[in-house]
Short mmCIF file of C-alpha atoms in Angstrom, two decimals:
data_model
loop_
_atom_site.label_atom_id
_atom_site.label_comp_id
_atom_site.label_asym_id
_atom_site.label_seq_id
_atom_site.Cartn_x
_atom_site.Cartn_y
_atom_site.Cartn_z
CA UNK A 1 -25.18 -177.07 -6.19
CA UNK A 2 -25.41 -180.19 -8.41
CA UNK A 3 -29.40 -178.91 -9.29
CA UNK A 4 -27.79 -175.95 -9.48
CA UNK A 5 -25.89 -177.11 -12.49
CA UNK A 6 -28.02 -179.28 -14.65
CA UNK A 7 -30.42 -176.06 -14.49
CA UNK A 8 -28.21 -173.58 -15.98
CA UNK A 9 -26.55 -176.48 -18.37
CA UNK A 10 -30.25 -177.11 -19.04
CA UNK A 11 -30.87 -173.57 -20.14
CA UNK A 12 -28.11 -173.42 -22.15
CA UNK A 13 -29.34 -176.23 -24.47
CA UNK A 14 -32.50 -174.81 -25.12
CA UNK A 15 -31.10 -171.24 -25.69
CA UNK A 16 -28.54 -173.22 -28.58
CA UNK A 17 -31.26 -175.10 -29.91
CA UNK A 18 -33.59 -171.95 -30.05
CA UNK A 19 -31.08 -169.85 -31.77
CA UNK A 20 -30.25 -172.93 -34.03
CA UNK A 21 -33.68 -172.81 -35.07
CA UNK A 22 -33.93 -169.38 -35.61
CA UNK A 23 -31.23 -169.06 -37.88
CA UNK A 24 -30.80 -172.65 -39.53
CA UNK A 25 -33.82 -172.39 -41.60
CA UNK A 26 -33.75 -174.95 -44.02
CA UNK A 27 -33.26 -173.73 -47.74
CA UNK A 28 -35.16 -174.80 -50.13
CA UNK A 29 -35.95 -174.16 -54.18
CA UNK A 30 -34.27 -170.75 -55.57
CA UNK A 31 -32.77 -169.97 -52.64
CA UNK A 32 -30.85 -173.18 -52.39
CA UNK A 33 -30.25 -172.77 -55.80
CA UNK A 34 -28.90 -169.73 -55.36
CA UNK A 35 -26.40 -170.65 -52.30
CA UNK A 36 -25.34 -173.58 -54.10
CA UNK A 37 -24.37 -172.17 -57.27
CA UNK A 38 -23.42 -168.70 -56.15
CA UNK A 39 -25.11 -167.06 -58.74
CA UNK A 40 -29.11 -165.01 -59.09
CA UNK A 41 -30.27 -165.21 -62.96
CA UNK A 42 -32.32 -162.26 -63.64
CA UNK A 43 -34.20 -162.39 -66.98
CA UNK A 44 -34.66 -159.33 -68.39
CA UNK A 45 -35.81 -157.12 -71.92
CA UNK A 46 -34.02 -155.65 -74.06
CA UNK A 47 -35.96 -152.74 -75.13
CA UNK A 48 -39.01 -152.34 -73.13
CA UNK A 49 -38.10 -148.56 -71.12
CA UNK A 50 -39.03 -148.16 -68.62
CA UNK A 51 -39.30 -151.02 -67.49
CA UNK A 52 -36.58 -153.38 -68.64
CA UNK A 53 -33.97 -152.33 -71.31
CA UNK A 54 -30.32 -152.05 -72.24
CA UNK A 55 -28.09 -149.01 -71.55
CA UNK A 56 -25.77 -147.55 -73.96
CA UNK A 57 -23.17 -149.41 -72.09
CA UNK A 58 -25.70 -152.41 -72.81
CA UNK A 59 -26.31 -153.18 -68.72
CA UNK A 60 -29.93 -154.42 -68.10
CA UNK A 61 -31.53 -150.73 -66.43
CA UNK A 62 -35.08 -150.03 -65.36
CA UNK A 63 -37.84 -149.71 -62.80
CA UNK A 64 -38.22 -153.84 -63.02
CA UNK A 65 -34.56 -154.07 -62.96
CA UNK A 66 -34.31 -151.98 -59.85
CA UNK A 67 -36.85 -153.82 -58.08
CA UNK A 68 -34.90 -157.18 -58.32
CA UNK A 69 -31.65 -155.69 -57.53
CA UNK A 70 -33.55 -154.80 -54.16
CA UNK A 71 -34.79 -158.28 -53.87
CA UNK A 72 -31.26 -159.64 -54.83
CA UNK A 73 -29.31 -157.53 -52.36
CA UNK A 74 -31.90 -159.05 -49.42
CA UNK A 75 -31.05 -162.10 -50.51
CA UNK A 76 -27.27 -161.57 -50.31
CA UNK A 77 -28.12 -161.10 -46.70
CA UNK A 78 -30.03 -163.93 -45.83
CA UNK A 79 -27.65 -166.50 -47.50
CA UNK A 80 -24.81 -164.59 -45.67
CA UNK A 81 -23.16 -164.11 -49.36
CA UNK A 82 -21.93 -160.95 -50.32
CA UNK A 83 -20.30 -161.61 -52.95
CA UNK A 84 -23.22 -163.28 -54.54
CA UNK A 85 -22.93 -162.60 -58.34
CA UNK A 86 -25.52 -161.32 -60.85
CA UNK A 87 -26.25 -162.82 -64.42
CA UNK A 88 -28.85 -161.38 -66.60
CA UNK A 89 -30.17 -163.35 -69.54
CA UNK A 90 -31.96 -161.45 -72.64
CA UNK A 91 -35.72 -162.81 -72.56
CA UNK A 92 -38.71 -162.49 -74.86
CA UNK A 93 -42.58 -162.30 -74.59
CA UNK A 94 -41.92 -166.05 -75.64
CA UNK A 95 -38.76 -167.49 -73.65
CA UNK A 96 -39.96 -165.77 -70.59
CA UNK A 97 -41.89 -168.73 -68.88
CA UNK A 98 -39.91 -171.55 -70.25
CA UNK A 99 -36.20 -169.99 -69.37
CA UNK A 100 -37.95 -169.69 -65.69
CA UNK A 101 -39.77 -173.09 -65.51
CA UNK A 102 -36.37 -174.69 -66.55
CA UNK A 103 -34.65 -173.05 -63.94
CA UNK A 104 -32.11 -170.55 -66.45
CA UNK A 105 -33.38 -167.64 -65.03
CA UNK A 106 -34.71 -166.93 -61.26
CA UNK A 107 -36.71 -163.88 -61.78
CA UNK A 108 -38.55 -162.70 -64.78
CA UNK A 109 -37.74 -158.67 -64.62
CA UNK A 110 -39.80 -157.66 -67.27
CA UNK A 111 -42.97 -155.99 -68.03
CA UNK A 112 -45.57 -159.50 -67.57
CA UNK A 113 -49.02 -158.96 -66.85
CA UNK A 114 -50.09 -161.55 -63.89
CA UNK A 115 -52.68 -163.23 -65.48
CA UNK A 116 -55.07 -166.48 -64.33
CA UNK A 117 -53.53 -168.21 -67.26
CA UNK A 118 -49.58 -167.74 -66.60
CA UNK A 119 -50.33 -168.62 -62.79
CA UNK A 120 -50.81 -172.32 -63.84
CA UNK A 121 -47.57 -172.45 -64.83
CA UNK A 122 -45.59 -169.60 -62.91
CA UNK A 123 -46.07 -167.94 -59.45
CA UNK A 124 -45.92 -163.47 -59.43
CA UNK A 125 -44.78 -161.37 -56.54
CA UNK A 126 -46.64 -158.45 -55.14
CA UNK A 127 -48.42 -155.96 -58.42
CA UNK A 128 -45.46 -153.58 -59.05
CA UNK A 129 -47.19 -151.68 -61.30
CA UNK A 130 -50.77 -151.74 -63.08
CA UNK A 131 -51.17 -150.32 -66.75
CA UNK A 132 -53.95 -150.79 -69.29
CA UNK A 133 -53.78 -151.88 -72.87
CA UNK A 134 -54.40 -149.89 -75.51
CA UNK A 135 -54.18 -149.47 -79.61
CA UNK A 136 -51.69 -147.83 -81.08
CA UNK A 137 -52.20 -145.81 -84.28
CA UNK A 138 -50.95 -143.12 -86.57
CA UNK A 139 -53.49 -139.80 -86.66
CA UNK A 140 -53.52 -139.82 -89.94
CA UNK A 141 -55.30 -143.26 -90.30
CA UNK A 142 -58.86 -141.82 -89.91
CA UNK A 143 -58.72 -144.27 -86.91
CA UNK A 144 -61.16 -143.10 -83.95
CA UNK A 145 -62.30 -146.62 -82.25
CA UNK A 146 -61.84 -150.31 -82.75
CA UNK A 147 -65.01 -149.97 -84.32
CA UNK A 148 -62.80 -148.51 -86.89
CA UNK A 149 -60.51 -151.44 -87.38
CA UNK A 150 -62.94 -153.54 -89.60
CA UNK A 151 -60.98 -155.15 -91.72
CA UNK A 152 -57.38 -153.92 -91.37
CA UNK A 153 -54.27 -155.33 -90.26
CA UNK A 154 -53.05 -155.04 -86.01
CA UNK A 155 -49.73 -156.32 -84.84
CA UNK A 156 -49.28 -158.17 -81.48
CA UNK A 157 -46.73 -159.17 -79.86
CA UNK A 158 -46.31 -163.16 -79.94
CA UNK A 159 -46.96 -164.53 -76.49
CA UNK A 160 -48.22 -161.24 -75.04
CA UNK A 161 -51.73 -160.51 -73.54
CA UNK A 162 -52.56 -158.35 -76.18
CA UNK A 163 -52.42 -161.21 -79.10
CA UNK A 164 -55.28 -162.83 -76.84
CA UNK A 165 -56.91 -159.67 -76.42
CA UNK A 166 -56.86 -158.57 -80.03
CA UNK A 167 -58.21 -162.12 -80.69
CA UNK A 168 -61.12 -161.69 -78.40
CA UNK A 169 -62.11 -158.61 -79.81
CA UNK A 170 -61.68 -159.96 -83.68
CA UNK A 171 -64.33 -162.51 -82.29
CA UNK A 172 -66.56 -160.35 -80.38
CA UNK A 173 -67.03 -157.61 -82.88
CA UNK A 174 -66.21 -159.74 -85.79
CA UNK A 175 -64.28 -157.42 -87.21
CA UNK A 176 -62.43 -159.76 -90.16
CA UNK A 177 -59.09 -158.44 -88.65
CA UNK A 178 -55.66 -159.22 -90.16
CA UNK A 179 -53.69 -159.92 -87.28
CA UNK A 180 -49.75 -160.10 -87.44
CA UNK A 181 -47.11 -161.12 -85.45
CA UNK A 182 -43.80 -159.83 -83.75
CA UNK A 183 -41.31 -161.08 -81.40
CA UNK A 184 -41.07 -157.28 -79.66
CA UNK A 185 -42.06 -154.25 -79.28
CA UNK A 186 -39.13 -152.76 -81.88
CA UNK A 187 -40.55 -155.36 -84.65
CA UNK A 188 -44.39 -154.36 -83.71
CA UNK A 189 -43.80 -150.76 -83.62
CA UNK A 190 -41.77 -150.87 -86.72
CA UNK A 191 -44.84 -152.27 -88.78
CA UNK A 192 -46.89 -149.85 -87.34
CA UNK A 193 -44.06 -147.04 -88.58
CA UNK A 194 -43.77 -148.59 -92.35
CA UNK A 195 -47.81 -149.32 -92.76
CA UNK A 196 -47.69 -152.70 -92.82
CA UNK A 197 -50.01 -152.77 -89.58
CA UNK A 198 -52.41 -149.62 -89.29
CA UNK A 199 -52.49 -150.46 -85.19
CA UNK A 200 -50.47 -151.90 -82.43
CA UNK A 201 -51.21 -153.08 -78.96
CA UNK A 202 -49.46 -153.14 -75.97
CA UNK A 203 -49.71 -151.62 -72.48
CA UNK A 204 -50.07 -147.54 -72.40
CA UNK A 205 -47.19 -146.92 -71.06
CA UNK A 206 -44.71 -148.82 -73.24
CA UNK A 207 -46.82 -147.34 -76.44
CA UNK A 208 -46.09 -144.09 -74.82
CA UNK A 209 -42.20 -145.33 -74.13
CA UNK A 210 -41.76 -146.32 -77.80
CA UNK A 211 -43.53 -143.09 -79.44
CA UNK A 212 -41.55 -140.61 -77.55
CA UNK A 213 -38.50 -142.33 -78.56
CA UNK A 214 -39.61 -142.51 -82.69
CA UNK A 215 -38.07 -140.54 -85.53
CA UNK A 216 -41.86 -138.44 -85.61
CA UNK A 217 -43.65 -138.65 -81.74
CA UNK A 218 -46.38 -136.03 -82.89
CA UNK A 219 -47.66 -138.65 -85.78
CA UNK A 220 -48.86 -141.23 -83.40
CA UNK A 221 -51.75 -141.61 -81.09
CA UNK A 222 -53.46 -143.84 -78.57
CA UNK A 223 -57.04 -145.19 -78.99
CA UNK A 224 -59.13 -143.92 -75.79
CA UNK A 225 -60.45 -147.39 -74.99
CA UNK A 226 -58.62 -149.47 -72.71
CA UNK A 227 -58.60 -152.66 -73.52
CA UNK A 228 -57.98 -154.16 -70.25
CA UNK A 229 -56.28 -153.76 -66.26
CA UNK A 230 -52.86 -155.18 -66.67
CA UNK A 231 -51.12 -155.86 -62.77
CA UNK A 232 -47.66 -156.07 -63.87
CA UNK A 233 -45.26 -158.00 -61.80
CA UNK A 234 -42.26 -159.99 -61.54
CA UNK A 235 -42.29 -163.87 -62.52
CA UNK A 236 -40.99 -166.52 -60.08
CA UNK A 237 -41.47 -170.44 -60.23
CA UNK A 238 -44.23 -172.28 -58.64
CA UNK A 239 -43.82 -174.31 -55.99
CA UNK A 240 -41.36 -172.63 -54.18
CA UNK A 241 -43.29 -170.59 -51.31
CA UNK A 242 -40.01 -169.78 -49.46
CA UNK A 243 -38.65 -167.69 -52.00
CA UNK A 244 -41.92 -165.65 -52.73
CA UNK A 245 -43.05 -165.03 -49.06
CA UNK A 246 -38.95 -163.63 -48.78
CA UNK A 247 -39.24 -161.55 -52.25
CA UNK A 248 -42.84 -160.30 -51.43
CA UNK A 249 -41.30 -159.52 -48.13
CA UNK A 250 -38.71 -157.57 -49.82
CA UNK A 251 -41.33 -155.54 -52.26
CA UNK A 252 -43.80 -155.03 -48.98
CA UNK A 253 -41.20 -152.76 -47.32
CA UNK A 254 -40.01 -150.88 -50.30
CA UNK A 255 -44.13 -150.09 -50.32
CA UNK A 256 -44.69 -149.36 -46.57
CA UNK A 257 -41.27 -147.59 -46.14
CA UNK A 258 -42.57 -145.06 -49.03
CA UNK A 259 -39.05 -145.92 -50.65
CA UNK A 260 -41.03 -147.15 -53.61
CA UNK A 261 -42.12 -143.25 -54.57
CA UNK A 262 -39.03 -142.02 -55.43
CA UNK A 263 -37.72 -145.12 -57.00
CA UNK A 264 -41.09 -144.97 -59.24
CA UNK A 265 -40.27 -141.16 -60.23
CA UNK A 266 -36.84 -141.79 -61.32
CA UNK A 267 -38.07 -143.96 -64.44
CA UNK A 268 -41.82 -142.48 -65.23
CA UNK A 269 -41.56 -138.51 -64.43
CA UNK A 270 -37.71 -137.51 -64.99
CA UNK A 271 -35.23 -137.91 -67.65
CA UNK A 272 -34.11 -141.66 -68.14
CA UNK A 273 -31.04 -142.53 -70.55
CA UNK A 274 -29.62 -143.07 -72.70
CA UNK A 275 -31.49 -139.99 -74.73
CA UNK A 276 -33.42 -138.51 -71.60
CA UNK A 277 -36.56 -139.66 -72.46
CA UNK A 278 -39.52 -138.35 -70.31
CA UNK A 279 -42.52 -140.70 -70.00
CA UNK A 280 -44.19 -138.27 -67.89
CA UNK A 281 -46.55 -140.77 -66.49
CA UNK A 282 -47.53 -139.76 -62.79
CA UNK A 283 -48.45 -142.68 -60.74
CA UNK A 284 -51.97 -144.00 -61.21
CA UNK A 285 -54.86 -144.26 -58.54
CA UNK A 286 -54.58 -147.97 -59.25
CA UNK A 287 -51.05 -148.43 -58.89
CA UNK A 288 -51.41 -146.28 -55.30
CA UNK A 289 -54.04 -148.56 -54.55
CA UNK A 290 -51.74 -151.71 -55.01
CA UNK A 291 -48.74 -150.29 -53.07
CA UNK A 292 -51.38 -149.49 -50.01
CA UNK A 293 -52.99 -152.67 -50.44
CA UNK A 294 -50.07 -155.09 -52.21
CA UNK A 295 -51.44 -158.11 -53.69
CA UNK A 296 -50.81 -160.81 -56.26
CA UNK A 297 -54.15 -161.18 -57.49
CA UNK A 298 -54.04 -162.28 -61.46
CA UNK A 299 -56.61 -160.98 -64.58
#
């Protein structure tokens, strides 16, 4: 009887200190963060639709949005906080990396390209969605290639792949280029509007975003080249592997589950606010390609 005992006493033990290890994981980085202060800082854009922008009721909306609400509501779960709260902090092509290095924000909900250059100083979750740069330009500039750039002023956007781009190509063609700088998208697409710049570049789809929202959509046009492959993706710190194997986590069963179509078709092929603006961008063989496949592999 004794035996008897110590056996099922013995049992018990080992079933407390299984189920203690199962669900006393240690926290560590964000997620400590996070439990200890109560609070998930999401750094988002102001005007970058579809992506990332401010409502008429000036809430943070958008497919990158979205996607981090998913990854914050997961984490409400696994910190057993449901009340968790929610604070969104205005970011720039700039502040981005720095506001997320220094710990004010805990994911970058933007529209960054995952490049081999950002990784040394940030980490990206799984490719949410892969566009290609291009150059803005107004049909009336006589403007059929970069070829046709020689000597004329392009805007970029400070701190954004396409100043790096633009610079490469200045060098490579030596085309004598005049190249100017904004903090957005609103500032670059505004010099592009008033002449002072005779192209812009950015990523396809926001060009597309920001021309179907202008005063006169039918004067603009994109340059046919791409310029580049740009895996976009959402920015979290280095060093922290625990919170991107549970966000990637999070992202790999929106894409598996198929949940990820519909969510994709709200903000690129139907009517977003606040003016119902269709981007009418169907989702690319690329993009499919990184859903079936998901990866955080950089350019």
């Amino acid at each position: 009887m004794l035996d008897h005992t110590k056996k099922l006493l013995a049992l018990l033990v080992a079933g407390c200190l299984s189920t203690g290890a199962v669900h006393a994981e240690e926290l560590t980085g964000t997620l400590k963060k996070i439990k200890e202060t109560g609070t998930v800082a999401i750094g988002y854009r102001d005007a970058s639709l579809p992506f990332s922008y401010l409502s008429d009721a000036q809430q943070p909306i958008g497919y990158s949005i979205d996607l981090c609400k998913k990854i914050v509501e997961r984490i409400k779960v696994k910190l057993d906080e449901p009340t968790l709260k929610t604070e969104f902090v205005s970011v720039v092509a700039a502040t981005r990396t720095p506001l997320l290095i220094n710990g004010t924000i805990d994911l970058e909900c933007g529209v960054t390209t995952n490049t081999v250059e950002r990784q040394k100083q940030i980490n990206f979750l799984l490719t949410s969605y892969v566009a290609s740069a291009k150059y803005a330009v107004k049909k009336t500039a006589g403007i059929a290639s970069t070829d046709d750039l020689k000597g004329k002023a392009v805007v970029v956007i400070t701190g954004g792949s396409g100043e790096w781009i633009t610079k490469n190509l200045n060098r490579d063609k030596n085309l004598g280029l005049k190249i100017l700088n904004a903090k957005d998208g609103g500032e670059a697409f505004l010099m592009l509007e008033t002449g002072r710049a005779v192209a812009y570049i950015n990523d396809d789809v926001q060009l597309m975003a920001t021309i179907a929202q202008s005063r006169r959509p039918d004067d603009y046009t994109l340059l046919s080249e791409p310029m580049s492959a740009e895996p976009y993706a959402i920015g979290v710190r280095k060093n922290d592997p625990q919170f991107k194997t549970f966000a990637d986590d999070v992202l790999r069963t929106l894409y598996s589950s198929g949940e990820i179509t519909p969510q994709y078709q709200q903000w690129f092929e139907q009517p977003i606010p606040p003016k119902n603006t269709v981007i009418n961008l169907p989702m690319s063989e690329a993009l499919k390609e990184a859903i079936a496949h998901p990866n955080d592999t950089g350019v």
